[in-house]
Short mmCIF file of C-alpha atoms in Angstrom, two decimals:
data_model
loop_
_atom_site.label_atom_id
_atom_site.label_comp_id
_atom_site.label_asym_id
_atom_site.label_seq_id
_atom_site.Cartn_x
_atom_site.Cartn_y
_atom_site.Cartn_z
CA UNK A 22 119.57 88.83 95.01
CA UNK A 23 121.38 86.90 92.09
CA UNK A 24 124.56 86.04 92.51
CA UNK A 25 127.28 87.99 90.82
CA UNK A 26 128.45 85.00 88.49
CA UNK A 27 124.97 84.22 87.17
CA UNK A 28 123.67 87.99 87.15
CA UNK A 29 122.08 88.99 83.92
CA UNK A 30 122.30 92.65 85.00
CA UNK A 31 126.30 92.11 85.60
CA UNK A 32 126.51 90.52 82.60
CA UNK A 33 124.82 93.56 80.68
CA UNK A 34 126.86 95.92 82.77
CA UNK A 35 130.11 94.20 81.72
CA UNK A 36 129.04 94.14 78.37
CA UNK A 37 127.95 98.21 77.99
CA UNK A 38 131.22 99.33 80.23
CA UNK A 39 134.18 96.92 78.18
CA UNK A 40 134.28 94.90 81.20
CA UNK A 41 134.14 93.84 85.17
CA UNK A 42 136.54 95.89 86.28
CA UNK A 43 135.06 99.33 86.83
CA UNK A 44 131.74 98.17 87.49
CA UNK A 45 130.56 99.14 90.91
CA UNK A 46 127.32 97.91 92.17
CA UNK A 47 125.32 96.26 92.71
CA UNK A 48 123.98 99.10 94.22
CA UNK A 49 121.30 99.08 97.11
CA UNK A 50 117.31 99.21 95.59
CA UNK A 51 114.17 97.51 95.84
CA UNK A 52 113.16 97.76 92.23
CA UNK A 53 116.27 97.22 90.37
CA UNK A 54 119.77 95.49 90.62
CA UNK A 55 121.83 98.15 89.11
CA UNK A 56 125.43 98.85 88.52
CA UNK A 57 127.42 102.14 87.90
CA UNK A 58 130.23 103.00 85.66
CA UNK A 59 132.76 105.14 84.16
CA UNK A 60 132.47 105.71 80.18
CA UNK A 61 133.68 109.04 77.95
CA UNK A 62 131.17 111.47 76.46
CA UNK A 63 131.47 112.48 72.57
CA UNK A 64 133.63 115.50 74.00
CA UNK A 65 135.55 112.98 76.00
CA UNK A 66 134.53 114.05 79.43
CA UNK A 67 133.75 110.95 81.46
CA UNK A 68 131.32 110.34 83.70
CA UNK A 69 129.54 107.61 85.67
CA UNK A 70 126.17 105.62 84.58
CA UNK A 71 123.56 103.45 85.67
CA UNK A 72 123.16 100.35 83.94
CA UNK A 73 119.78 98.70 85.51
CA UNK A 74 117.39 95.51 85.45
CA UNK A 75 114.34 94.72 87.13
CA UNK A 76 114.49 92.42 90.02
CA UNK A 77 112.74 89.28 89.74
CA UNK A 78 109.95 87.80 91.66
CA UNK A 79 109.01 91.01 92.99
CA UNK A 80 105.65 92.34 94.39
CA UNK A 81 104.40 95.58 93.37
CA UNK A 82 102.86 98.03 95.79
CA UNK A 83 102.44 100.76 93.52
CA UNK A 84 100.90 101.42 89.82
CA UNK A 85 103.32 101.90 87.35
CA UNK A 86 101.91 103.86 84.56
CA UNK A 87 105.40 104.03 81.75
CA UNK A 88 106.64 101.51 79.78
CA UNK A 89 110.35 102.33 80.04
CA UNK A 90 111.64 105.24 82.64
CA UNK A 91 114.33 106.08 80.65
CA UNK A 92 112.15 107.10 77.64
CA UNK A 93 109.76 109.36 80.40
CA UNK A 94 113.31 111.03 81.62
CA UNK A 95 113.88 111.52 77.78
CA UNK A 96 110.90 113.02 76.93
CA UNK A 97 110.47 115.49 80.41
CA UNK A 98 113.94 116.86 78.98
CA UNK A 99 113.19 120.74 78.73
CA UNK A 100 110.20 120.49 81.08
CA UNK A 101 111.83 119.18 84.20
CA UNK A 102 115.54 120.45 85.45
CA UNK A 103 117.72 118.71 86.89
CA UNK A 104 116.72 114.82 86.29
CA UNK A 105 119.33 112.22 84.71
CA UNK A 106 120.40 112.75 81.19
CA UNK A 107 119.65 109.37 78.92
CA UNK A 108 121.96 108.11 76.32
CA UNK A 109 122.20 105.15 74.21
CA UNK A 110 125.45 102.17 74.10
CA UNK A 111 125.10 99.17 72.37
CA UNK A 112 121.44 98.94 72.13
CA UNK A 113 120.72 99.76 75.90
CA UNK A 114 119.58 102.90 77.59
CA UNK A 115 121.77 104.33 80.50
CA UNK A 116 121.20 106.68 82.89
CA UNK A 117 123.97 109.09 83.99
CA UNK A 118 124.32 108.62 88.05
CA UNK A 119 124.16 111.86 89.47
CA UNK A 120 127.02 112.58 92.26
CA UNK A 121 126.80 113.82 94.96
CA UNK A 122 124.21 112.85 98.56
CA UNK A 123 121.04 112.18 99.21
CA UNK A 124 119.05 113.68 101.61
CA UNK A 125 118.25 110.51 103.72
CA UNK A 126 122.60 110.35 103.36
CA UNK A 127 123.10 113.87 104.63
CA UNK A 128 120.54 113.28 107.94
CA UNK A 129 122.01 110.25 108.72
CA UNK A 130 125.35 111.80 109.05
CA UNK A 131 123.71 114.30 111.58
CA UNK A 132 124.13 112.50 115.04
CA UNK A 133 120.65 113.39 116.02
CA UNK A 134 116.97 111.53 116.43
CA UNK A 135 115.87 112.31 113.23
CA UNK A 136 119.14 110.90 111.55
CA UNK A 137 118.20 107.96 114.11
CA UNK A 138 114.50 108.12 113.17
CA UNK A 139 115.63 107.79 109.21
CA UNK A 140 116.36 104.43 109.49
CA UNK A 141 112.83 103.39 110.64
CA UNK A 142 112.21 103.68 106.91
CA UNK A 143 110.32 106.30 105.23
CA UNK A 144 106.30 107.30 106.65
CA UNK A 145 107.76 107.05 110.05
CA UNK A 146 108.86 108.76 112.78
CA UNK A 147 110.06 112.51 111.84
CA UNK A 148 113.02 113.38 109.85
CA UNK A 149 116.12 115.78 110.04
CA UNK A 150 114.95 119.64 109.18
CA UNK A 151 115.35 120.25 105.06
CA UNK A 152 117.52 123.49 104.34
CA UNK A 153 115.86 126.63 103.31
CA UNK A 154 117.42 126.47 99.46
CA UNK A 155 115.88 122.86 99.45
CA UNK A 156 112.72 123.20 99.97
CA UNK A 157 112.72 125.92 97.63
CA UNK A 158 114.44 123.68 95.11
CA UNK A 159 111.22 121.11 96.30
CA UNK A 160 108.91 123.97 95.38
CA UNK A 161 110.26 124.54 91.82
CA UNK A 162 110.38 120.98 91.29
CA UNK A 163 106.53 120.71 91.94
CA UNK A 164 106.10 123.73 89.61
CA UNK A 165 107.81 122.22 86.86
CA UNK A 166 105.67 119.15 87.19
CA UNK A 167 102.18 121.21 87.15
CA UNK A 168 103.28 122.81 83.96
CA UNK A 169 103.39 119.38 82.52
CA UNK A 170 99.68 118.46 81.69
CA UNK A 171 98.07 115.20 80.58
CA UNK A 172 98.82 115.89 76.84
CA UNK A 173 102.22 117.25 77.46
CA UNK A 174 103.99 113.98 78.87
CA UNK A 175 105.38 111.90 75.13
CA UNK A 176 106.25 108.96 76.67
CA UNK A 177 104.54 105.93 75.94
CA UNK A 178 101.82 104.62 79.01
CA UNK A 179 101.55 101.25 79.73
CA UNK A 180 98.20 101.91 82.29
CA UNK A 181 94.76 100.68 80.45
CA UNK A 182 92.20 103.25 79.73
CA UNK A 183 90.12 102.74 83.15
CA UNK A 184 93.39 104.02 84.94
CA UNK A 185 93.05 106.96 82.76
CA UNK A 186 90.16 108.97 84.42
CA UNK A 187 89.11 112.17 82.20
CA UNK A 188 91.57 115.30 83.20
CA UNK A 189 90.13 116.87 86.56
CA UNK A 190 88.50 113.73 87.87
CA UNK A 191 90.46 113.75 91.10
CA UNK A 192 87.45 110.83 92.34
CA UNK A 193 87.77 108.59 89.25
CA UNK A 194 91.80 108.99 90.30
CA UNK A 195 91.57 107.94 93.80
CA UNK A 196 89.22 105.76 93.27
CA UNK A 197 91.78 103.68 90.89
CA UNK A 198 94.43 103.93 93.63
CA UNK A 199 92.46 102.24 95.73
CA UNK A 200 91.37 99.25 93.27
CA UNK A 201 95.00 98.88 92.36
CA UNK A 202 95.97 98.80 96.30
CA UNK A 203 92.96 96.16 96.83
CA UNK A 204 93.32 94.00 94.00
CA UNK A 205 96.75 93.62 93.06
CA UNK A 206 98.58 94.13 96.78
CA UNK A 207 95.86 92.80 99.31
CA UNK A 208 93.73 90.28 97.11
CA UNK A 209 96.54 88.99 94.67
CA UNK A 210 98.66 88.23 97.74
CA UNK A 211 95.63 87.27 100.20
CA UNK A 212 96.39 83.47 100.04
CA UNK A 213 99.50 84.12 101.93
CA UNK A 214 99.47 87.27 103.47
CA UNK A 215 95.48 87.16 104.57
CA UNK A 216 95.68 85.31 107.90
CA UNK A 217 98.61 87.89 109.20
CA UNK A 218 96.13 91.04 107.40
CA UNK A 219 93.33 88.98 109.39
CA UNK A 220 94.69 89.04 112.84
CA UNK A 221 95.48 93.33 112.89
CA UNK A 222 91.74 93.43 111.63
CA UNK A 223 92.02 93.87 107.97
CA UNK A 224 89.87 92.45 105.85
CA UNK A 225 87.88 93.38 102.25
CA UNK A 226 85.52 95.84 104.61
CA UNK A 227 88.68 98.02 104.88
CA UNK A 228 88.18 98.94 101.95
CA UNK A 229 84.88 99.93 102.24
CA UNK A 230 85.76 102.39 104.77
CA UNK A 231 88.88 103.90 102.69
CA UNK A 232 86.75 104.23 99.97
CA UNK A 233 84.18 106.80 102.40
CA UNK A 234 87.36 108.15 103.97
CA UNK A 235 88.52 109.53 100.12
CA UNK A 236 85.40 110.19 98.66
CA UNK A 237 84.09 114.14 97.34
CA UNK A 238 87.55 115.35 96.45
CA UNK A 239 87.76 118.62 94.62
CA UNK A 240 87.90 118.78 91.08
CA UNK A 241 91.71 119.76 89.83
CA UNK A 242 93.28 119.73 86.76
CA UNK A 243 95.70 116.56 86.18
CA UNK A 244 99.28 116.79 85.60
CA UNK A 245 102.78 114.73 85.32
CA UNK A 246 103.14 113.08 88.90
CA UNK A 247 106.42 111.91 90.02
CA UNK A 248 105.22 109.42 92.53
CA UNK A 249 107.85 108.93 94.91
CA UNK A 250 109.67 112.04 96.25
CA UNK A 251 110.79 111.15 99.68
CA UNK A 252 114.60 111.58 100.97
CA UNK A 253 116.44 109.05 99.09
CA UNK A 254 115.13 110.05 95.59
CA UNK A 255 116.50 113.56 95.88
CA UNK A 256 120.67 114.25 95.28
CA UNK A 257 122.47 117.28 96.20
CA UNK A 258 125.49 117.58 94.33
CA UNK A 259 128.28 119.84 95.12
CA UNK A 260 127.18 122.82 94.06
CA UNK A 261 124.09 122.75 96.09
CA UNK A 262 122.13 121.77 93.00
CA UNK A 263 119.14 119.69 93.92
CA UNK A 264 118.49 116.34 91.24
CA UNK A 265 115.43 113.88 91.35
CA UNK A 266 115.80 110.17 90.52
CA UNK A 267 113.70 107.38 90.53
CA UNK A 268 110.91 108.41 88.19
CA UNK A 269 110.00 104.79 88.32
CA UNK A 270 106.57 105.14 89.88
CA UNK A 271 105.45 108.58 87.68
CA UNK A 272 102.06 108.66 86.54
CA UNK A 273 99.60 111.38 85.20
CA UNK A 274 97.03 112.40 87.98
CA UNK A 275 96.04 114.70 90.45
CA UNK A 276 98.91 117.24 91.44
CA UNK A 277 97.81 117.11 95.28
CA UNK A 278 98.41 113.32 95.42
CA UNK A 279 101.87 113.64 94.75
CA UNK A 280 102.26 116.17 98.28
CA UNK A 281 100.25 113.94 100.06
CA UNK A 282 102.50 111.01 98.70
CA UNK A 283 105.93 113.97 99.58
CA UNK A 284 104.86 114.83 103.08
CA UNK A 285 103.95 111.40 103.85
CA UNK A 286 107.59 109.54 103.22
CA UNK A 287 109.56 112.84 104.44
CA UNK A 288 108.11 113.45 107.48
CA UNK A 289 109.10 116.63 108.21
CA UNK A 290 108.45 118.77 111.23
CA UNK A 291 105.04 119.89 112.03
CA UNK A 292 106.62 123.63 111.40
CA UNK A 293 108.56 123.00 107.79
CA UNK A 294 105.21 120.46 106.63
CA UNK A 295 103.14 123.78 106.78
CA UNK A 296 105.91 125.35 105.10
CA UNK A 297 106.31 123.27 102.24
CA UNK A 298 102.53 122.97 101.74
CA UNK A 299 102.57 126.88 101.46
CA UNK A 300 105.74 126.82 98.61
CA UNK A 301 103.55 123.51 96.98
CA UNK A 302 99.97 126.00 96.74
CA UNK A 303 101.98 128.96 94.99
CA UNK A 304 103.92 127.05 92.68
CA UNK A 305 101.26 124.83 91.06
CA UNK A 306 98.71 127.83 90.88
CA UNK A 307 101.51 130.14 89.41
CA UNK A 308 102.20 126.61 86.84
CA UNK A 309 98.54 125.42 86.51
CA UNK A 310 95.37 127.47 87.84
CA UNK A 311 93.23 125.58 89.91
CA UNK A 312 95.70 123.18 90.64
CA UNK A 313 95.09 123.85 94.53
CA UNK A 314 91.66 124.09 94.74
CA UNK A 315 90.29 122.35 97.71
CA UNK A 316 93.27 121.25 99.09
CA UNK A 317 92.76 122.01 102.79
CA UNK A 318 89.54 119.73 102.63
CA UNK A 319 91.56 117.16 100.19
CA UNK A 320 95.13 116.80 101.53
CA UNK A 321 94.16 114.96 104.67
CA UNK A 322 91.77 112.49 102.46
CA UNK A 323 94.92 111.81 100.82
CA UNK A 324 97.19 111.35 103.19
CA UNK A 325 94.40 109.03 104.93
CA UNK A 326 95.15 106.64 101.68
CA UNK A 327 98.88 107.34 101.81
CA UNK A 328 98.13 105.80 105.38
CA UNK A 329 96.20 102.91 104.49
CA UNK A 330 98.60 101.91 101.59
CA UNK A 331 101.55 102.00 103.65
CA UNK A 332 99.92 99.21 106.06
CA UNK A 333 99.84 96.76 103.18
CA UNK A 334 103.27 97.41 102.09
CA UNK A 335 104.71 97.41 105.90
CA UNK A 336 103.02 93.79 107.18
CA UNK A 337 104.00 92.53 103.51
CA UNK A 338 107.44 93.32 103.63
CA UNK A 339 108.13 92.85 107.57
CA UNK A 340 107.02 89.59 106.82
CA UNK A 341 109.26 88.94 104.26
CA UNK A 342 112.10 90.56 105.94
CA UNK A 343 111.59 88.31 108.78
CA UNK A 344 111.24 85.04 106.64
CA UNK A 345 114.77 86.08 104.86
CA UNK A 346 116.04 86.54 108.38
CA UNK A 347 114.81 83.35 109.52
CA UNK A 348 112.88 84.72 112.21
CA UNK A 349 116.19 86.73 114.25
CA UNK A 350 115.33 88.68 117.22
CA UNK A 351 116.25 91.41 115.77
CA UNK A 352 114.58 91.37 112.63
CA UNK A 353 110.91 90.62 114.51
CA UNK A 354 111.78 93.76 116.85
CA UNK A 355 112.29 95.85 113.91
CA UNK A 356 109.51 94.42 111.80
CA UNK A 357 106.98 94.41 114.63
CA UNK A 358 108.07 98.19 115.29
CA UNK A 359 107.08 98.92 111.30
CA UNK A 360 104.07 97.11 111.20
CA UNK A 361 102.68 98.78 115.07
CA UNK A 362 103.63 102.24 113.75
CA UNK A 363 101.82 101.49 110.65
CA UNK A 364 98.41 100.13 111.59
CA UNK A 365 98.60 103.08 114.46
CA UNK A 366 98.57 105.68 111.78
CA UNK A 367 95.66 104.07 109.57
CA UNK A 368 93.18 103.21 112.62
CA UNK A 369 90.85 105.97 111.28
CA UNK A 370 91.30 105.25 107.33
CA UNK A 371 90.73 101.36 107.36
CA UNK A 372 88.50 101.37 110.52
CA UNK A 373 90.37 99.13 112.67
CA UNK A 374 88.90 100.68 116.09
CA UNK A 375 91.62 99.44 118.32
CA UNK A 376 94.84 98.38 116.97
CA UNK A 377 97.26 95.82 118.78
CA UNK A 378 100.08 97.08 120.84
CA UNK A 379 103.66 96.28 119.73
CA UNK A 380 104.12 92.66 121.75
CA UNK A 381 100.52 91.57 119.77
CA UNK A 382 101.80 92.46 116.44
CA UNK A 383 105.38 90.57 117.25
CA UNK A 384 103.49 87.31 118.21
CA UNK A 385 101.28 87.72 114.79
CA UNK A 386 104.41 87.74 112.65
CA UNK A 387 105.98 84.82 114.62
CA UNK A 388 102.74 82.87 114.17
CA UNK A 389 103.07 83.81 110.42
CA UNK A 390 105.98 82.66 110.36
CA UNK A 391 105.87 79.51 111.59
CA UNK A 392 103.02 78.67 109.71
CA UNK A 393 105.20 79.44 106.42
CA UNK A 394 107.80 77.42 107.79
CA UNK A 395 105.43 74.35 108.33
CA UNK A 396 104.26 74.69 104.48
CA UNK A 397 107.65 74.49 102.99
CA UNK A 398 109.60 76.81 100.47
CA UNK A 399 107.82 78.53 98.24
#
């Protein structure tokens, strides 16, 4: 992370807000360095906003299909409640913070397992229970989103044209997924990631076998995906009033992809999963007919690729958690944990037959990591 003297995102923070003093921030993110602050409406209410920058150096494990999120938020204005209003200062978008908790904040304040199971990170473990009201809240959301069709979304797109499969061509959208997870997160970063992929048993066949694991979905027509709804994207304020942020990863797609993508990262209990895949089938056909077809043969399929995905994101990142770390105790405990739980849950989507117990995986990342240590910084 920059340091706050040489940040350009402070600097454009202090700039917008009149100053270092009431910035706050930066706040905690993956994708952004971002800082919030105070600053008056025309009416002279204030209220708190986001100003944001990209990180840099960063490795992508996900398509991003909008040039700008702020102009997609500005656009899905009368379409989609409850997301952050968008205003320009001095040239720069902001986005107004939304107060109030998320709903990775509220179960960790629950001394239970599934507040303890939150911090494994989202795909694992199973979470705290979701109120009633919220998963209704959940359900409307996805409604909302249905109603918005491929023609209906005015931002501008920064995808090409071959991630653009024809509306209802739930194969041709998969099917780009899985190019995007093979070329641009496993190949792109084989040179010095491949040996650790190579020793849990990944290789370019993987693919092969993901690719039989997905394929013969059921036609469904596309709509507005948000991409990644999981517990820390979602903000209850005080009136019980539930927001979505993070609209980073949207794209336009196949409306069952973006459950599978939900039930995967908010692991909810067996009981409330089948409950919110119930809510999910009436509010996209009520919003969009068809928009459930197939799903009992599809949403496993999916969630099969959700699987696989999450295996090349989780070695990736525990191994850069534990090169930051400089190869603590901790850290390799933690990262090992990921990374077992991980290639455990994708056996059967990237054919791995047997997968290596938890002491095999920790002695892959330390030989990883010694080997990155031995060829210098990078």
């Amino acid at each position: 992370m920059p340091s706050e003297s040489t940040s350009a995102a402070r600097a454009r923070a202090a700039r917008v807000s009149g100053g270092l003093a009431a910035l706050e921030g930066p706040l905690r993110g993956y994708h952004h360095e971002t800082y919030v602050f105070p600053l008056p409406d025309e009416s002279g209410v204030t209220w708190r906003w986001k100003c944001r920058e990209p990180r840099p150096g960063l490795l992508w494990f996900d398509r991003r299909c909008f040039w700008s999120e702020e102009e997609l938020l500005v656009a899905l204005a009368g379409h989609v409640t409850r997301i952050p209003e968008v205003i320009q200062k001095d040239g720069f978008r902001l986005q107004r913070f939304i107060e109030g908790r998320t709903l990775g904040s509220c179960a960790r304040s629950e001394e239970d397992e599934g507040a303890a199971e939150f911090e494994a990170g989202p795909g694992t473990g199973r979470g705290a229970d979701i109120p009633a009201g919220v998963i209704d809240q959940i359900a409307g959301l996805f409604g909302e989103l249905a109603g918005v069709g491929p023609d209906g979304v005015a931002a501008e797109r920064r995808c090409v044209a071959a991630d653009r499969p024809r509306d209802g061509d739930t194969n041709g959208f998969i099917e780009r997924l899985v190019f995007f997870t093979e070329e641009y997160v496993y190949l792109k970063n084989e040179e010095r990631f491949g040996p650790l992929f190579k020793e849990f048993g990944i290789g370019r066949d993987s693919f092969a076998v993901l690719r039989e694991r997905v394929a013969g979905l059921t036609r469904r027509p596309f709509c507005l995906l948000h991409g990644d709804l999981h517990r820390e994207n979602f903000v209850l304020d005080r009136c019980g009033q539930l927001w979505t942020i993070d609209w980073e990863l949207a794209m336009v797609g196949d409306p069952l992809y973006d459950l599978a993508t939900h039930l995967h990262l908010m692991r909810y209990a067996p009981g409330q999963e089948w409950q919110v895949v119930r809510r999910w089938c009436e509010a996209v056909s009520a919003a969009r007919p068809g928009s459930r077809a197939g799903w009992w043969r599809d949403l496993p399929r999916l969630l099969d690729y959700k699987r696989a995905q999450s295996v090349f994101t989780d070695v990736i990142r525990a191994a850069l958690v534990l090169e930051a770390e400089q190869g603590a105790v901790g850290a390799l405990e933690r990262a090992a944990g990921r990374v077992h739980t991980a290639l455990g849950a994708a056996r059967d989507a990237l054919g791995l037959g047997s997968t290596p117990s938890h002491a095999d995986v920790m002695d892959a990342l330390k030989r990883w990591s010694w080997l990155e240590g031995e060829r210098g910084p990078r």
